[in-house]
C-alpha atoms as a PDB file:
ATOM      1  CA  MET A   1      10.663  17.632  88.765  1.00  0.00           C
ATOM      2  CA  SER A   2       7.037  16.549  88.367  1.00  0.00           C
ATOM      3  CA  ASP A   3       5.546  13.568  89.904  1.00  0.00           C
ATOM      4  CA  ARG A   4       3.390  13.094  86.977  1.00  0.00           C
ATOM      5  CA  THR A   5       4.183   9.888  85.228  1.00  0.00           C
ATOM      6  CA  GLN A   6       1.699   9.858  82.396  1.00  0.00           C
ATOM      7  CA  THR A   7       1.745  11.900  79.169  1.00  0.00           C
ATOM      8  CA  ARG A   8      -1.168  14.244  78.886  1.00  0.00           C
ATOM      9  CA  LYS A   9      -2.825  14.716  75.563  1.00  0.00           C
ATOM     10  CA  TRP A  10      -3.887  18.265  74.643  1.00  0.00           C
ATOM     11  CA  VAL A  11      -5.990  19.968  71.990  1.00  0.00           C
ATOM     12  CA  GLY A  12      -4.475  23.178  70.661  1.00  0.00           C
ATOM     13  CA  VAL A  13      -6.929  25.935  70.266  1.00  0.00           C
ATOM     14  CA  ILE A  14      -6.458  28.558  67.771  1.00  0.00           C
ATOM     15  CA  ARG A  15      -9.172  31.230  66.802  1.00  0.00           C
ATOM     16  CA  LEU A  16      -8.901  34.442  64.786  1.00  0.00           C
ATOM     17  CA  SER A  17     -11.841  36.752  64.155  1.00  0.00           C
ATOM     18  CA  ARG A  18     -10.313  38.252  60.982  1.00  0.00           C
ATOM     19  CA  LEU A  19      -7.790  36.588  58.907  1.00  0.00           C
ATOM     20  CA  LYS A  20      -5.868  39.620  58.173  1.00  0.00           C
ATOM     21  CA  ASP A  21      -5.115  40.149  61.982  1.00  0.00           C
ATOM     22  CA  ASP A  22      -1.339  39.688  62.162  1.00  0.00           C
ATOM     23  CA  THR A  23      -0.993  40.372  65.912  1.00  0.00           C
ATOM     24  CA  HIS A  24      -2.594  36.989  66.848  1.00  0.00           C
ATOM     25  CA  SER A  25      -1.948  35.239  63.625  1.00  0.00           C
ATOM     26  CA  PRO A  26      -2.526  31.445  63.602  1.00  0.00           C
ATOM     27  CA  GLU A  27       1.176  30.769  63.321  1.00  0.00           C
ATOM     28  CA  ARG A  28       1.980  32.842  66.371  1.00  0.00           C
ATOM     29  CA  GLN A  29      -0.775  31.160  68.370  1.00  0.00           C
ATOM     30  CA  ARG A  30       0.403  27.706  67.273  1.00  0.00           C
ATOM     31  CA  GLN A  31       4.093  28.658  68.319  1.00  0.00           C
ATOM     32  CA  GLU A  32       3.099  29.958  71.730  1.00  0.00           C
ATOM     33  CA  ILE A  33       0.792  26.854  72.433  1.00  0.00           C
ATOM     34  CA  LEU A  34       3.708  24.537  71.427  1.00  0.00           C
ATOM     35  CA  ARG A  35       5.955  26.566  73.685  1.00  0.00           C
ATOM     36  CA  ALA A  36       3.788  26.206  76.602  1.00  0.00           C
ATOM     37  CA  LEU A  37       3.175  22.386  76.095  1.00  0.00           C
ATOM     38  CA  PRO A  38       4.342  20.716  79.286  1.00  0.00           C
ATOM     39  CA  GLN A  39       7.625  18.676  78.613  1.00  0.00           C
ATOM     40  CA  GLY A  40       6.642  15.070  77.642  1.00  0.00           C
ATOM     41  CA  ASP A  41       2.997  15.949  76.731  1.00  0.00           C
ATOM     42  CA  GLN A  42       1.633  15.944  73.291  1.00  0.00           C
ATOM     43  CA  ILE A  43      -0.861  17.721  70.859  1.00  0.00           C
ATOM     44  CA  VAL A  44      -3.300  15.254  69.605  1.00  0.00           C
ATOM     45  CA  GLY A  45      -5.443  17.734  67.595  1.00  0.00           C
ATOM     46  CA  TRP A  46      -5.826  21.276  66.673  1.00  0.00           C
ATOM     47  CA  ILE A  47      -8.966  23.485  66.695  1.00  0.00           C
ATOM     48  CA  SER A  48      -8.409  26.230  64.035  1.00  0.00           C
ATOM     49  CA  ASP A  49     -11.419  28.326  63.957  1.00  0.00           C
ATOM     50  CA  LEU A  50     -10.414  31.125  61.453  1.00  0.00           C
ATOM     51  CA  ASP A  51     -12.533  34.053  60.626  1.00  0.00           C
ATOM     52  CA  VAL A  52     -14.793  33.168  63.506  1.00  0.00           C
ATOM     53  CA  SER A  53     -16.026  35.659  66.085  1.00  0.00           C
ATOM     54  CA  GLY A  54     -15.192  34.999  69.747  1.00  0.00           C
ATOM     55  CA  SER A  55     -18.697  35.660  70.547  1.00  0.00           C
ATOM     56  CA  LEU A  56     -19.873  32.452  68.974  1.00  0.00           C
ATOM     57  CA  ASP A  57     -20.634  29.819  71.457  1.00  0.00           C
ATOM     58  CA  PRO A  58     -17.899  27.050  71.293  1.00  0.00           C
ATOM     59  CA  TRP A  59     -20.496  24.460  70.803  1.00  0.00           C
ATOM     60  CA  LYS A  60     -21.510  26.283  67.501  1.00  0.00           C
ATOM     61  CA  ARG A  61     -17.882  26.811  66.168  1.00  0.00           C
ATOM     62  CA  PRO A  62     -17.033  24.558  63.113  1.00  0.00           C
ATOM     63  CA  GLU A  63     -13.733  23.236  64.518  1.00  0.00           C
ATOM     64  CA  PHE A  64     -14.525  23.342  68.143  1.00  0.00           C
ATOM     65  CA  ALA A  65     -17.951  21.587  68.406  1.00  0.00           C
ATOM     66  CA  PRO A  66     -16.525  18.186  67.465  1.00  0.00           C
ATOM     67  CA  TRP A  67     -14.226  18.075  70.363  1.00  0.00           C
ATOM     68  CA  LEU A  68     -17.300  18.999  72.811  1.00  0.00           C
ATOM     69  CA  SER A  69     -19.207  15.927  71.573  1.00  0.00           C
ATOM     70  CA  ASP A  70     -19.603  12.506  73.136  1.00  0.00           C
ATOM     71  CA  ASN A  71     -17.257  11.119  70.412  1.00  0.00           C
ATOM     72  CA  PRO A  72     -14.466  13.668  69.993  1.00  0.00           C
ATOM     73  CA  PRO A  73     -11.915  13.166  67.207  1.00  0.00           C
ATOM     74  CA  ALA A  74      -9.388  11.755  69.555  1.00  0.00           C
ATOM     75  CA  ARG A  75      -8.973  11.077  73.366  1.00  0.00           C
ATOM     76  CA  PHE A  76      -7.599  14.029  75.133  1.00  0.00           C
ATOM     77  CA  ASP A  77      -6.968  15.483  78.537  1.00  0.00           C
ATOM     78  CA  GLY A  78      -7.165  19.228  77.954  1.00  0.00           C
ATOM     79  CA  PHE A  79      -7.499  22.308  75.775  1.00  0.00           C
ATOM     80  CA  LEU A  80      -4.373  24.566  75.498  1.00  0.00           C
ATOM     81  CA  ALA A  81      -5.219  27.903  74.037  1.00  0.00           C
ATOM     82  CA  TYR A  82      -2.911  30.880  73.249  1.00  0.00           C
ATOM     83  CA  ARG A  83      -5.155  33.136  75.504  1.00  0.00           C
ATOM     84  CA  ILE A  84      -8.538  32.732  77.088  1.00  0.00           C
ATOM     85  CA  ASP A  85     -10.112  34.984  74.383  1.00  0.00           C
ATOM     86  CA  ARG A  86      -9.226  32.350  71.831  1.00  0.00           C
ATOM     87  CA  LEU A  87     -11.503  30.127  73.554  1.00  0.00           C
ATOM     88  CA  SER A  88     -14.344  32.591  74.061  1.00  0.00           C
ATOM     89  CA  ARG A  89     -15.147  36.279  74.373  1.00  0.00           C
ATOM     90  CA  ARG A  90     -18.388  35.646  76.265  1.00  0.00           C
ATOM     91  CA  VAL A  91     -18.123  34.992  80.037  1.00  0.00           C
ATOM     92  CA  ILE A  92     -21.206  32.829  79.825  1.00  0.00           C
ATOM     93  CA  HIS A  93     -19.651  30.740  77.107  1.00  0.00           C
ATOM     94  CA  PHE A  94     -16.321  30.465  78.967  1.00  0.00           C
ATOM     95  CA  SER A  95     -18.038  29.483  82.262  1.00  0.00           C
ATOM     96  CA  ARG A  96     -20.104  26.867  80.566  1.00  0.00           C
ATOM     97  CA  LEU A  97     -17.085  25.432  78.864  1.00  0.00           C
ATOM     98  CA  ILE A  98     -15.108  25.330  82.214  1.00  0.00           C
ATOM     99  CA  GLU A  99     -17.972  23.622  83.792  1.00  0.00           C
ATOM    100  CA  TRP A 100     -18.220  21.064  80.934  1.00  0.00           C
ATOM    101  CA  CYS A 101     -14.688  20.271  81.222  1.00  0.00           C
ATOM    102  CA  ASN A 102     -14.617  19.948  85.022  1.00  0.00           C
ATOM    103  CA  GLN A 103     -17.498  17.370  84.719  1.00  0.00           C
ATOM    104  CA  ARG A 104     -15.168  15.308  82.495  1.00  0.00           C
ATOM    105  CA  GLY A 105     -11.903  15.828  84.126  1.00  0.00           C
ATOM    106  CA  ILE A 106     -10.565  17.871  81.238  1.00  0.00           C
ATOM    107  CA  THR A 107      -8.082  20.597  81.849  1.00  0.00           C
ATOM    108  CA  VAL A 108      -8.139  24.103  80.289  1.00  0.00           C
ATOM    109  CA  LYS A 109      -4.976  26.134  80.111  1.00  0.00           C
ATOM    110  CA  SER A 110      -3.707  29.355  78.475  1.00  0.00           C
ATOM    111  CA  ALA A 111      -0.186  29.476  77.018  1.00  0.00           C
ATOM    112  CA  THR A 112       0.134  33.120  78.034  1.00  0.00           C
ATOM    113  CA  GLU A 113      -1.958  33.652  81.105  1.00  0.00           C
ATOM    114  CA  PRO A 114      -0.990  32.469  84.558  1.00  0.00           C
ATOM    115  CA  PHE A 115      -4.077  30.755  86.066  1.00  0.00           C
ATOM    116  CA  ASP A 116      -4.856  27.477  87.554  1.00  0.00           C
ATOM    117  CA  LEU A 117      -8.521  26.458  87.322  1.00  0.00           C
ATOM    118  CA  ASP A 118      -7.958  23.797  90.209  1.00  0.00           C
ATOM    119  CA  ASP A 119      -7.442  26.806  92.598  1.00  0.00           C
ATOM    120  CA  PRO A 120     -10.366  29.086  93.619  1.00  0.00           C
ATOM    121  CA  ILE A 121      -8.180  32.159  93.089  1.00  0.00           C
ATOM    122  CA  GLY A 122      -7.051  30.851  89.696  1.00  0.00           C
ATOM    123  CA  ARG A 123     -10.671  30.396  88.619  1.00  0.00           C
ATOM    124  CA  ALA A 124     -11.555  33.765  89.708  1.00  0.00           C
ATOM    125  CA  MET A 125      -8.706  35.232  87.745  1.00  0.00           C
ATOM    126  CA  ALA A 126      -9.664  33.319  84.746  1.00  0.00           C
ATOM    127  CA  ILE A 127     -13.314  34.616  84.964  1.00  0.00           C
ATOM    128  CA  ILE A 128     -11.933  38.081  85.311  1.00  0.00           C
ATOM    129  CA  ILE A 129      -9.804  37.714  82.106  1.00  0.00           C
ATOM    130  CA  ALA A 130     -12.890  36.380  80.402  1.00  0.00           C
ATOM    131  CA  ALA A 131     -14.812  39.455  81.442  1.00  0.00           C
ATOM    132  CA  PHE A 132     -12.104  41.776  80.156  1.00  0.00           C
ATOM    133  CA  ALA A 133     -12.234  39.716  76.834  1.00  0.00           C
ATOM    134  CA  GLU A 134     -16.091  40.294  76.702  1.00  0.00           C
ATOM    135  CA  ALA A 135     -15.711  44.017  77.360  1.00  0.00           C
ATOM    136  CA  GLU A 136     -13.002  44.298  74.390  1.00  0.00           C
ATOM    137  CA  LEU A 137     -15.430  42.440  72.169  1.00  0.00           C
ATOM    138  CA  GLU A 138     -18.156  44.860  72.926  1.00  0.00           C
ATOM    139  CA  ALA A 139     -15.876  47.938  72.477  1.00  0.00           C
ATOM    140  CA  ILE A 140     -14.706  46.361  69.104  1.00  0.00           C
END
């Protein structure tokens, strides 16, 4: 049982480079995010950057950028994505996003990858996963 008494508010992050990609369809990403949502928490918004490359800086993505402003569409406590590569496929962008979130007390979680950014080993693991996502992008 968690000692957490307050409901956390999440923004679900969905991204797809090519709309015809069935493996990581927006519907599948949404289902996995909802499945991973901690009990009692809620989704207060969705980022659905479809037909958007993972190489694009989150601050330049049409749906993501408003949530990274001083006046986001709603108050939130964290981003919950299907996988790290849905957040970004560039290590530098992912690292910048994590730093931005840390400065504001915002959590970043993956629905399918087990890492904890509050733990040094978890942060290292997340960066390694991001590096593989970047390598995959370059191979594509």
